[in-house]
Coordinates of C-alpha atoms and ligand atoms in Angstrom, one line a residue:
M1 CA 33.3 69.2 177.2
C2 CA 32.5 72.9 176.5
G3 CA 29.0 74.1 176.6
I4 CA 27.5 76.8 174.3
V5 CA 24.4 78.8 175.0
G6 CA 22.9 81.8 173.3
Y7 CA 19.8 84.0 173.7
V8 CA 17.7 86.5 171.8
G9 CA 14.5 87.8 173.3
P10 CA 13.0 90.1 175.8
K11 CA 14.6 88.7 179.0
D12 CA 17.7 89.9 180.9
C13 CA 20.4 88.1 179.0
N14 CA 22.7 87.6 181.9
E15 CA 20.2 85.7 183.8
V16 CA 19.2 83.4 180.9
L17 CA 22.8 82.7 179.8
V18 CA 24.1 81.9 183.3
D19 CA 21.0 79.8 184.1
A20 CA 21.3 77.9 180.8
L21 CA 25.0 77.3 181.4
S22 CA 24.2 75.9 184.8
K23 CA 22.2 73.2 183.0
L24 CA 25.3 72.3 181.0
E25 CA 27.7 72.1 184.0
Y26 CA 27.4 68.3 183.9
R27 CA 29.5 68.4 180.7
G28 CA 32.5 69.4 182.7
Y29 CA 34.3 72.7 182.5
D30 CA 37.0 74.9 184.0
S31 CA 36.0 78.4 183.1
A32 CA 33.0 80.3 182.0
G33 CA 32.0 83.5 180.2
I34 CA 29.3 85.5 178.5
A35 CA 29.1 88.2 175.8
V36 CA 26.1 90.5 175.7
F37 CA 25.1 93.3 173.3
S38 CA 24.8 96.3 175.6
D39 CA 24.1 99.7 173.9
N40 CA 25.2 98.2 170.6
E41 CA 28.6 97.2 172.0
I42 CA 29.6 93.7 172.8
E43 CA 30.5 93.4 176.5
I44 CA 32.4 90.3 177.6
V45 CA 32.7 89.0 181.2
K46 CA 34.7 85.8 181.6
T47 CA 36.7 84.0 184.2
K48 CA 38.6 80.9 185.1
G49 CA 36.7 78.7 187.5
K50 CA 33.1 77.8 188.0
L51 CA 29.8 79.5 187.3
D52 CA 29.8 80.9 190.9
D53 CA 33.1 82.6 190.0
L54 CA 31.4 84.1 186.9
R55 CA 28.4 85.2 189.0
N56 CA 30.8 86.9 191.4
K57 CA 32.7 88.6 188.6
L58 CA 29.5 89.8 187.1
K59 CA 28.6 91.4 190.5
E60 CA 32.1 92.9 190.8
V61 CA 32.3 94.4 187.3
G62 CA 28.6 95.1 186.8
K63 CA 26.4 93.0 184.6
P64 CA 26.2 94.1 181.0
S65 CA 22.6 95.1 180.4
G66 CA 21.0 93.6 177.3
N67 CA 18.8 90.9 175.8
I68 CA 21.0 89.3 173.2
G69 CA 24.1 87.3 173.9
I70 CA 26.1 84.1 174.0
G71 CA 27.7 82.2 176.8
H72 CA 30.2 79.4 177.3
T73 CA 31.6 76.9 179.7
R74 CA 35.1 75.9 178.7
W75 CA 36.9 72.5 179.1
A76 CA 40.5 73.4 178.3
T77 CA 42.0 71.8 175.2
H78 CA 44.4 74.5 173.8
G79 CA 45.9 76.4 176.6
E80 CA 45.5 76.1 180.4
P81 CA 42.3 77.2 182.2
S82 CA 42.8 81.0 182.6
D83 CA 40.8 84.2 182.3
I84 CA 42.5 85.0 179.0
N85 CA 41.9 81.5 177.5
S86 CA 38.2 81.5 178.6
H87 CA 35.5 82.2 176.0
P88 CA 34.1 84.3 174.5
H89 CA 36.9 85.4 172.2
S90 CA 36.9 88.3 169.8
G91 CA 38.3 89.6 166.6
S92 CA 37.5 93.3 166.6
R93 CA 34.0 93.0 165.0
V94 CA 33.2 89.4 165.8
T95 CA 32.8 87.6 169.1
I96 CA 32.4 83.9 169.4
V97 CA 32.0 80.9 171.7
H98 CA 33.3 77.5 170.5
N99 CA 33.0 73.8 171.3
G100 CA 35.3 71.3 169.7
I101 CA 38.7 71.5 168.0
I102 CA 40.0 73.4 165.0
E103 CA 42.6 70.9 163.7
N104 CA 44.4 73.4 161.4
Y105 CA 44.5 76.3 163.8
I106 CA 48.3 76.6 163.8
E107 CA 48.3 77.0 160.0
L108 CA 45.5 79.5 160.2
K109 CA 47.2 81.4 163.0
E110 CA 50.4 81.6 161.0
F111 CA 48.4 83.0 158.0
L112 CA 46.6 85.6 160.2
T113 CA 49.9 86.6 161.9
A114 CA 51.4 87.2 158.5
Q115 CA 48.5 89.5 157.8
G116 CA 49.4 91.5 160.9
R117 CA 47.0 90.0 163.4
T118 CA 48.0 89.5 167.0
F119 CA 46.6 87.0 169.5
L120 CA 45.9 87.3 173.2
S121 CA 45.2 83.7 174.1
E122 CA 46.6 80.3 173.3
T123 CA 43.2 79.0 172.0
D124 CA 42.2 77.7 168.6
T125 CA 39.0 79.6 169.2
E126 CA 40.6 83.0 169.0
V127 CA 42.0 82.0 165.7
V128 CA 38.4 81.5 164.4
A129 CA 37.3 84.8 165.8
Q130 CA 40.1 86.6 164.0
L131 CA 39.5 84.6 160.8
L132 CA 35.9 85.6 160.8
D133 CA 36.9 89.2 161.4
Y134 CA 39.5 89.1 158.7
R135 CA 37.1 87.6 156.2
Y136 CA 34.2 89.9 157.2
N137 CA 32.5 91.3 154.1
G138 CA 29.4 93.0 155.7
D139 CA 27.3 89.9 155.3
P140 CA 27.7 87.7 158.4
V141 CA 26.1 84.5 156.9
K142 CA 28.3 84.7 153.8
T143 CA 31.4 85.4 156.0
I144 CA 30.6 82.4 158.2
D145 CA 30.1 80.2 155.2
E146 CA 33.4 81.3 153.6
C147 CA 35.3 80.6 156.9
M148 CA 33.7 77.2 157.2
A149 CA 35.6 76.2 154.0
D150 CA 38.9 77.2 155.8
L151 CA 38.3 75.3 159.0
K152 CA 39.2 71.7 159.6
G153 CA 38.0 69.7 162.6
S154 CA 34.8 69.3 164.6
F155 CA 33.3 72.3 166.2
A156 CA 30.2 74.3 167.0
L157 CA 30.2 78.1 167.1
G158 CA 27.9 80.8 168.6
I159 CA 28.7 84.1 166.9
M160 CA 27.9 87.8 167.3
F161 CA 28.8 90.5 164.8
K162 CA 29.1 94.0 166.2
D163 CA 27.3 95.4 163.2
F164 CA 24.3 93.3 163.8
P165 CA 23.3 93.9 167.4
D166 CA 19.8 92.4 166.9
R167 CA 20.9 88.8 166.2
I168 CA 23.2 86.0 166.9
F169 CA 24.4 83.2 164.6
A170 CA 25.2 79.6 165.0
V171 CA 27.0 77.0 162.9
R172 CA 28.3 73.5 163.5
R173 CA 30.3 70.7 162.1
E174 CA 30.2 67.4 164.0
S175 CA 29.9 68.9 167.4
P176 CA 26.3 69.1 168.6
L177 CA 24.2 72.3 168.6
I178 CA 20.5 72.9 168.9
V179 CA 18.4 76.0 168.2
G180 CA 15.5 76.4 170.7
V181 CA 12.4 78.5 169.9
A182 CA 9.6 80.0 172.0
K183 CA 7.3 83.0 171.4
G184 CA 9.4 86.1 170.8
E185 CA 12.6 84.4 171.9
S186 CA 15.2 81.9 170.6
F187 CA 18.2 80.0 172.0
I188 CA 21.2 78.1 171.0
A189 CA 22.6 75.3 173.2
S190 CA 24.9 72.4 173.2
D191 CA 22.3 70.2 174.7
V192 CA 18.5 70.2 175.3
P193 CA 18.5 70.5 179.2
A194 CA 20.0 74.0 178.9
I195 CA 16.7 75.4 177.4
L196 CA 14.1 73.2 179.0
K197 CA 13.1 75.9 181.4
Y198 CA 12.1 78.1 178.5
T199 CA 11.0 75.8 175.8
R200 CA 10.8 72.2 174.7
D201 CA 10.7 73.1 171.0
Y202 CA 14.0 73.0 169.1
Y203 CA 15.7 72.4 165.8
L204 CA 18.8 70.2 165.4
L205 CA 21.4 72.1 163.5
E206 CA 23.0 69.8 160.8
H207 CA 26.6 69.9 159.6
N208 CA 27.5 73.2 158.0
E209 CA 24.1 74.7 158.3
I210 CA 24.0 78.3 159.6
A211 CA 21.3 79.6 161.9
T212 CA 20.3 83.3 162.3
L213 CA 18.4 84.1 165.5
T214 CA 16.4 87.3 165.9
V215 CA 13.4 88.2 168.0
D216 CA 11.2 87.7 164.9
G217 CA 12.3 84.1 164.6
V218 CA 15.0 81.7 163.4
S219 CA 16.1 81.1 159.8
F220 CA 18.5 78.5 158.4
V221 CA 20.7 78.2 155.3
N222 CA 22.6 75.2 154.1
E223 CA 26.3 75.3 153.1
Y224 CA 25.3 76.6 149.6
L225 CA 23.6 79.5 151.3
Q226 CA 20.1 78.3 150.2
P227 CA 17.3 78.9 152.8
I228 CA 16.1 75.7 154.3
E229 CA 13.0 74.6 156.3
K230 CA 13.8 72.4 159.2
E231 CA 11.7 70.0 161.2
L232 CA 10.7 71.3 164.6
K233 CA 11.3 68.7 167.4
T234 CA 9.8 68.6 170.8
A235 CA 11.8 67.3 173.8
D236 CA 10.0 64.6 175.7
W237 CA 12.1 65.4 178.8
D238 CA 10.7 68.1 181.0
E239 CA 12.8 70.4 183.2
E240 CA 12.2 68.3 186.3
A241 CA 13.8 65.3 184.6
A242 CA 17.0 67.3 184.4
E243 CA 16.9 68.6 188.0
K244 CA 18.1 66.9 191.3
G245 CA 14.6 66.4 192.6
G246 CA 15.5 66.6 196.3
Y247 CA 18.6 64.3 196.0
P248 CA 22.0 65.8 197.0
H249 CA 23.6 64.7 193.7
F250 CA 22.5 63.6 190.3
M251 CA 24.5 60.4 190.6
I252 CA 22.3 59.1 193.5
K253 CA 19.2 60.4 191.9
E254 CA 20.1 58.5 188.7
I255 CA 20.9 55.4 190.7
N256 CA 17.4 55.6 192.2
E257 CA 15.9 56.1 188.8
Q258 CA 17.2 52.8 187.5
P259 CA 14.1 50.6 188.1
T260 CA 12.0 53.0 186.1
A261 CA 14.7 53.4 183.4
I262 CA 14.9 49.6 182.9
R263 CA 11.1 49.3 182.7
T264 CA 10.8 52.2 180.3
T265 CA 13.5 50.8 178.1
I266 CA 12.4 47.1 177.9
M267 CA 8.6 47.2 178.0
P268 CA 8.0 48.7 174.5
R269 CA 10.4 46.1 173.1
I270 CA 8.5 43.1 174.5
K271 CA 5.5 41.6 172.8
D272 CA 3.6 38.4 173.7
G273 CA 6.5 37.4 176.0
L274 CA 9.2 37.7 173.4
P275 CA 11.6 40.4 172.3
Y276 CA 10.1 42.8 169.8
L277 CA 12.6 45.0 168.0
E278 CA 10.9 45.3 164.7
E279 CA 10.0 49.0 165.3
N280 CA 13.7 49.5 165.6
G281 CA 14.2 47.9 162.1
I282 CA 15.6 44.7 163.7
T283 CA 14.0 41.6 162.3
P284 CA 15.0 37.9 162.5
E285 CA 15.6 38.0 158.7
K286 CA 18.1 40.8 159.1
L287 CA 19.8 39.2 162.1
K288 CA 20.2 35.6 161.0
D289 CA 23.0 36.1 158.5
F290 CA 25.4 38.0 160.7
K291 CA 28.4 35.8 161.4
N292 CA 30.6 38.3 163.3
I293 CA 29.7 41.0 165.7
T294 CA 32.0 43.8 167.0
I295 CA 30.9 46.1 169.8
V296 CA 32.6 49.4 169.9
A297 CA 32.3 52.0 172.6
C298 CA 34.1 53.9 175.3
G299 CA 34.2 53.8 179.1
T300 CA 31.1 52.6 180.8
A301 CA 29.4 52.0 177.5
M302 CA 32.2 49.6 176.5
H303 CA 31.7 47.8 179.8
A304 CA 28.1 47.2 178.9
G305 CA 29.4 45.8 175.6
M306 CA 31.6 43.4 177.6
V307 CA 28.5 42.0 179.3
G308 CA 26.9 41.9 175.9
K309 CA 29.7 39.8 174.5
Y310 CA 29.3 37.1 177.2
V311 CA 25.5 37.0 176.7
I312 CA 25.4 37.1 172.9
E313 CA 28.1 34.4 172.6
D314 CA 26.5 32.2 175.2
L315 CA 23.1 32.4 173.6
S316 CA 23.7 32.6 169.9
R317 CA 27.3 31.2 169.5
V318 CA 28.1 34.2 167.3
P319 CA 31.7 35.4 168.0
V320 CA 31.7 38.9 169.4
S321 CA 34.7 41.2 169.9
V322 CA 34.6 44.3 172.0
D323 CA 36.7 47.2 171.1
I324 CA 37.5 50.5 172.7
A325 CA 36.5 53.1 170.0
S326 CA 39.7 55.0 170.1
E327 CA 41.7 51.8 169.4
F328 CA 39.3 50.4 166.8
R329 CA 39.4 53.5 164.6
Y330 CA 43.2 53.5 164.3
R331 CA 44.1 49.9 163.9
N332 CA 42.7 49.0 160.6
P333 CA 40.1 46.6 162.1
I334 CA 39.1 43.4 160.3
I335 CA 35.5 44.3 159.4
S336 CA 33.8 43.4 156.2
E337 CA 30.5 43.4 154.5
G338 CA 28.0 41.2 156.3
D339 CA 29.5 42.0 159.7
L340 CA 27.4 43.7 162.4
V341 CA 29.1 46.5 164.4
I342 CA 27.2 47.7 167.5
I343 CA 28.0 51.2 168.8
I344 CA 27.0 51.9 172.4
S345 CA 26.9 55.5 173.6
Q346 CA 24.9 57.4 176.2
S347 CA 25.5 60.8 174.6
G348 CA 25.6 59.6 171.0
E349 CA 28.2 62.3 170.4
T350 CA 31.4 60.6 171.6
A351 CA 34.0 61.6 169.0
D352 CA 35.8 58.3 168.9
S353 CA 32.6 56.2 168.9
L354 CA 31.2 58.3 166.1
A355 CA 34.4 58.0 164.0
A356 CA 34.5 54.2 164.7
M357 CA 31.0 53.9 163.4
R358 CA 31.8 55.7 160.3
L359 CA 34.8 53.6 159.7
A360 CA 32.7 50.4 160.1
K361 CA 30.2 51.7 157.6
Q362 CA 33.0 52.5 155.1
K363 CA 34.2 48.9 155.5
G364 CA 30.7 47.7 154.5
A365 CA 29.4 46.6 157.9
T366 CA 25.9 47.1 159.1
T367 CA 25.8 49.3 162.1
L368 CA 23.4 49.2 165.1
A369 CA 23.5 52.1 167.5
I370 CA 22.4 51.8 171.2
V371 CA 22.1 55.4 172.2
N372 CA 20.4 57.4 175.0
A373 CA 20.5 61.0 173.6
K374 CA 17.7 61.4 171.0
G375 CA 18.7 62.8 167.7
S376 CA 22.4 62.6 168.5
S377 CA 24.9 62.1 165.7
I378 CA 25.5 58.4 166.3
A379 CA 21.7 57.8 166.5
R380 CA 21.2 59.6 163.2
E381 CA 23.9 57.9 161.2
A382 CA 23.5 54.3 162.3
D383 CA 21.7 51.8 160.0
M384 CA 19.7 50.5 162.9
L385 CA 18.9 52.2 166.2
I386 CA 17.7 51.2 169.6
Y387 CA 17.3 54.1 172.1
T388 CA 18.0 53.4 175.7
L389 CA 15.1 55.2 177.4
A390 CA 17.0 56.3 180.5
G391 CA 16.0 60.0 180.3
P392 CA 18.6 62.7 180.7
E393 CA 21.7 61.4 182.5
I394 CA 23.4 64.5 184.0
S395 CA 26.0 63.1 186.4
V396 CA 29.3 62.5 184.7
A397 CA 29.4 59.1 186.3
S398 CA 27.1 56.9 184.1
T399 CA 24.7 54.7 186.1
K400 CA 21.2 54.5 184.6
A401 CA 22.5 54.7 181.1
Y402 CA 24.7 51.6 181.8
I403 CA 21.8 49.6 183.3
T404 CA 19.6 50.4 180.3
Q405 CA 22.5 49.6 177.9
L406 CA 22.6 46.2 179.6
S407 CA 18.9 45.8 179.2
V408 CA 19.1 46.5 175.5
M409 CA 22.0 44.1 175.2
Y410 CA 19.9 41.3 176.7
L411 CA 16.9 42.1 174.4
F412 CA 19.2 42.0 171.4
A413 CA 20.9 38.8 172.5
F414 CA 17.5 37.1 173.0
E415 CA 16.3 38.3 169.6
L416 CA 19.5 37.1 167.9
A417 CA 19.4 33.7 169.5
L418 CA 15.8 33.3 168.3
A419 CA 16.8 34.4 164.8
K420 CA 19.8 32.0 164.8
G421 CA 17.7 29.2 166.2
T422 CA 20.3 28.5 168.9
V423 CA 17.8 28.9 171.8
G424 CA 14.2 27.7 171.8
K425 CA 11.2 30.0 172.1
A426 CA 10.3 28.7 175.5
E427 CA 13.7 29.5 177.0
I428 CA 13.6 33.0 175.6
E429 CA 10.1 33.5 177.1
R430 CA 11.6 32.4 180.4
L431 CA 14.5 34.8 180.1
I432 CA 12.2 37.7 179.0
S433 CA 10.0 37.0 182.0
A434 CA 13.1 37.1 184.2
L435 CA 14.2 40.4 182.6
M436 CA 10.7 41.9 183.3
K437 CA 11.3 41.3 187.0
M438 CA 14.6 43.2 187.0
P439 CA 13.1 46.6 187.8
E440 CA 11.7 45.2 191.1
A441 CA 15.0 43.4 191.8
V442 CA 17.0 46.5 191.3
Q443 CA 14.6 48.4 193.6
Y444 CA 15.0 45.7 196.2
V445 CA 18.8 46.1 196.1
I446 CA 18.6 49.8 196.4
D447 CA 16.2 49.5 199.4
N448 CA 18.2 46.8 201.1
C449 CA 21.8 47.4 200.3
E450 CA 22.2 51.2 200.4
E451 CA 22.8 51.5 204.1
K452 CA 25.4 48.7 204.1
C453 CA 27.2 50.2 201.1
K454 CA 27.2 53.6 202.8
Y455 CA 28.8 51.9 205.9
I456 CA 31.4 50.0 203.9
A457 CA 32.3 53.2 202.0
T458 CA 33.5 54.7 205.2
K459 CA 36.1 51.9 205.3
L460 CA 37.3 52.8 201.8
V461 CA 37.8 56.5 202.3
A462 CA 41.5 56.3 203.2
A463 CA 42.4 53.5 200.7
E464 CA 45.2 54.3 198.3
S465 CA 44.4 51.5 195.9
L466 CA 41.8 48.9 195.3
L467 CA 41.3 45.8 193.3
Y468 CA 38.0 44.5 191.8
I469 CA 37.9 40.8 190.9
G470 CA 35.4 38.4 189.4
R471 CA 35.1 35.8 186.7
G472 CA 33.1 35.7 183.5
L473 CA 30.1 38.1 183.8
D474 CA 31.4 39.1 187.2
Y475 CA 34.7 40.1 185.7
A476 CA 32.9 42.2 183.0
L477 CA 31.0 43.9 185.9
S478 CA 34.1 44.4 188.0
M479 CA 35.5 46.6 185.2
E480 CA 32.5 48.9 185.6
G481 CA 32.7 48.9 189.4
S482 CA 36.4 49.8 189.2
L483 CA 35.9 52.6 186.7
K484 CA 33.0 54.0 188.7
L485 CA 35.0 54.1 191.9
K486 CA 38.1 55.7 190.4
E487 CA 36.3 58.4 188.4
V488 CA 34.3 59.7 191.3
S489 CA 36.6 59.0 194.3
Y490 CA 40.0 59.5 192.8
I491 CA 41.2 56.3 194.4
H492 CA 43.3 54.2 192.1
S493 CA 41.6 50.9 191.3
E494 CA 41.9 48.1 188.8
S495 CA 39.7 45.3 187.8
Y496 CA 41.1 41.9 187.3
A497 CA 39.9 38.5 186.1
A498 CA 40.1 36.6 189.5
G499 CA 41.9 33.7 188.0
E500 CA 44.6 35.9 186.5
L501 CA 45.6 37.5 189.8
K502 CA 48.3 35.0 190.6
H503 CA 50.1 35.8 187.4
G504 CA 51.4 39.1 188.7
T505 CA 48.9 41.4 190.3
I506 CA 48.6 39.5 193.6
S507 CA 52.0 41.0 194.5
L508 CA 50.2 44.3 195.0
I509 CA 48.2 42.9 197.9
D510 CA 49.3 44.4 201.1
D511 CA 47.9 44.4 204.6
G512 CA 44.6 46.2 204.6
M513 CA 44.3 46.7 200.8
P514 CA 40.6 46.6 199.9
V515 CA 39.6 43.9 197.3
I516 CA 36.0 44.0 196.1
A517 CA 35.0 40.6 194.8
V518 CA 31.9 39.9 192.7
A519 CA 30.5 36.4 192.8
T520 CA 27.1 35.8 191.3
Q521 CA 27.7 32.9 188.8
T522 CA 27.0 29.7 190.7
D523 CA 29.2 27.4 188.7
I524 CA 32.3 29.5 189.2
I525 CA 31.7 30.8 192.7
P526 CA 34.0 28.2 194.3
K527 CA 36.8 29.3 192.0
T528 CA 36.3 33.0 192.9
I529 CA 36.1 32.0 196.6
S530 CA 39.6 30.3 196.2
N531 CA 40.9 33.6 194.8
I532 CA 39.3 35.5 197.7
V533 CA 41.1 33.1 200.2
E534 CA 44.4 33.8 198.4
V535 CA 44.1 37.6 198.7
K536 CA 42.7 37.4 202.2
S537 CA 45.6 35.3 203.4
R538 CA 47.9 38.1 202.1
G539 CA 46.2 40.7 204.2
A540 CA 43.5 42.0 201.9
K541 CA 40.2 43.4 203.3
V542 CA 37.6 41.7 201.3
I543 CA 34.2 43.2 200.3
L544 CA 32.2 40.5 198.7
V545 CA 29.1 41.3 196.5
C546 CA 27.3 38.0 196.0
T547 CA 23.9 36.3 195.8
D548 CA 22.0 35.5 199.0
A549 CA 22.4 31.8 198.1
C550 CA 26.2 32.2 197.9
A551 CA 26.3 34.2 201.2
R552 CA 24.4 31.4 203.0
E553 CA 27.2 28.9 202.1
L554 CA 30.1 31.2 202.9
K555 CA 32.5 30.0 205.6
E556 CA 33.0 32.4 208.5
G557 CA 35.8 34.9 207.9
I558 CA 36.1 34.5 204.2
A559 CA 35.1 38.1 203.6
D560 CA 35.2 41.2 205.9
Y561 CA 32.0 42.6 204.5
V562 CA 29.3 40.9 202.5
V563 CA 26.7 42.6 200.3
E564 CA 24.0 40.2 199.5
I565 CA 21.8 40.6 196.5
P566 CA 18.8 38.5 195.5
H567 CA 19.4 35.6 193.2
S568 CA 17.8 36.0 189.8
D569 CA 18.5 34.4 186.5
E570 CA 22.3 34.1 186.5
M571 CA 22.7 35.7 183.1
L572 CA 20.9 38.8 184.3
M573 CA 22.8 39.2 187.5
P574 CA 25.0 42.1 186.3
I575 CA 21.8 44.3 186.3
T576 CA 21.4 43.9 190.1
A577 CA 25.0 43.4 191.0
V578 CA 26.1 46.7 189.6
V579 CA 23.9 48.6 192.0
P580 CA 26.1 48.0 195.2
L581 CA 29.2 48.8 193.1
Q582 CA 27.6 52.2 192.1
L583 CA 26.5 52.9 195.7
L584 CA 30.0 52.1 197.0
A585 CA 31.5 54.5 194.5
Y586 CA 29.0 57.2 195.2
Y587 CA 29.4 57.1 199.0
T588 CA 33.1 56.8 198.9
S589 CA 33.2 60.0 196.7
V590 CA 30.9 61.8 199.1
N591 CA 32.9 60.7 202.1
R592 CA 36.0 62.1 200.5
G593 CA 34.3 65.5 199.9
I594 CA 34.2 65.1 196.2
D595 CA 31.3 66.2 194.0
P596 CA 30.5 62.9 192.2
D597 CA 28.5 64.6 189.5
K598 CA 31.5 66.7 188.3
P599 CA 34.8 64.8 188.8
K600 CA 37.9 66.7 188.0
N601 CA 39.3 66.5 184.4
L602 CA 36.2 64.6 183.2
A603 CA 33.5 65.6 180.8
K604 CA 30.1 64.1 180.3
S605 CA 30.1 64.2 176.5
V606 CA 33.6 63.6 175.1
T607 CA 33.2 65.3 171.7
V608 CA 37.0 65.6 171.1
E609 CA 39.4 62.7 170.4
Ligands
M6R1 O1 28.4 59.1 175.9 P1 29.1 57.8 175.9 O2 28.4 56.7 176.4 O3 29.7 57.5 174.5 O4 30.4 58.0 176.8 C1 31.4 57.1 176.9 C2 32.3 57.4 178.1 O5 32.9 58.6 178.0 C3 31.5 57.3 179.4 O6 30.8 56.1 179.6 C4 32.4 57.5 180.6 O7 33.3 56.5 180.8 C5 31.6 57.8 181.9 N1 32.1 58.9 182.6 C6 31.6 56.7 182.9 O8 30.9 56.9 184.0

């Protein structure tokens, strides 16, 4: 999604804005631009394309010289990616950058057109710029506040008023925006990594609050224009955590960070060999009365929820339904008081997940958020919260966030089973002890399977379509494997419950079609093997991800390639088995010449519906 940055201070604004925007590239974008106060005029340079295109254009047209400005990376929503549609946009006295969607922009555009205003672009953003200009009354903060009443939707804005060349303004509703501060300088940004090079101190702008940034400092007012004091936060991520650290891509760096991410996530939540979630407001007393659980999320986070369903139901016998957030919110879901709704989200800002959580609250459910981004909207609004402590995940393809979401799902399922009395303390102690061994197990898989996955990926490069199959937990995991591959390699793939293949999908199998089978659950391995034999006899090239125990018993020729992973507790196998699937996706992407960190059409934080 779009990225906003802004700077006020002594430094060369071009450098700071473009550098900060480069830290938001992971969000996905198709054009970029900056606006800088230069000799009291606002100079805009913008272009379709990537930041390198913007850098080239800045060289070509000459950098505006100045120390105060705003910048933007655009992910097209209204109007195609083009120079004209790129941000910043202006009314004559006002220039803005914008993230999010103005739902009533057509109505506003008609109104402004009737007032004689004309528009250059197709964007909803230009409508806001013109509206601000139309309403401008000499007082920027009052003007912004008045316009907020006219705007519907979720958005964040960085704003410059020509008459006030010593400051920039920021406001947001729903879409995230932070205000960073350091000595003699201040920043706005859509996300913390953009400013880490300059400062770790920041304020979280709340809905409808307006920030004014000058060299003398930052001030805030609420929607009633009353001055407010805000709590200064300090990011616990340093700049290095948001850099590639010698790896060619963030995706492979983040795959390698998984052992640490699991350890960091689980260790503070284990006490005396048992799950300990009390610091997260989760106690056995609170848990024992929940009779229904719904897990709501999108994409990879939803796949973590699928694993959660199997584990929670197995251990505590509480029925769990898993829903895609965009479906949940529009289908009048059956949720009532006394239900628990779990929202899983890396960014904590996914528009559909946030809306689903609000709906669940409206219906009287208790909400538990499992979120990675600190202070994000979902984290702040949930009744209970467990942070996944994966650190910043920059690659669009989620890897370490997924593995930590799984880790939290296990901790929660163990705690719930204890609260419900469905599993004895000794068994939970055994499971916790197995969970504590997972960081080493994941490290072992990375160390021992990477080369093989790299090799197998060379066989997938030319594939047009793939199938992922598995049963039970392996099926839940196949969904994630398939999504990972398709998003970073652009090869069509589907995941299928292995037993369901013969009800239609097996007709897709052709000579040489790759089928990736996951078989880690001992009791159903023979069933999955039968399905592998079925696809193999129809010409499929089978890549089998299975436990070492399973591999030992495989008959010659069942699979074309086997990736063996160490056997751990069966229930925990998705944590290790996902690693080869991530590596296969990563190397297939790289072999196809794609940047896995920034797949086309995708955004890291999906803050629009
Ligand atoms: O930030 P969230 O976890 O809420 O994001 C949900 C999905 O958009 C995300 O998992 C997406 O599917 C990833 N690109 C998958 O790698």
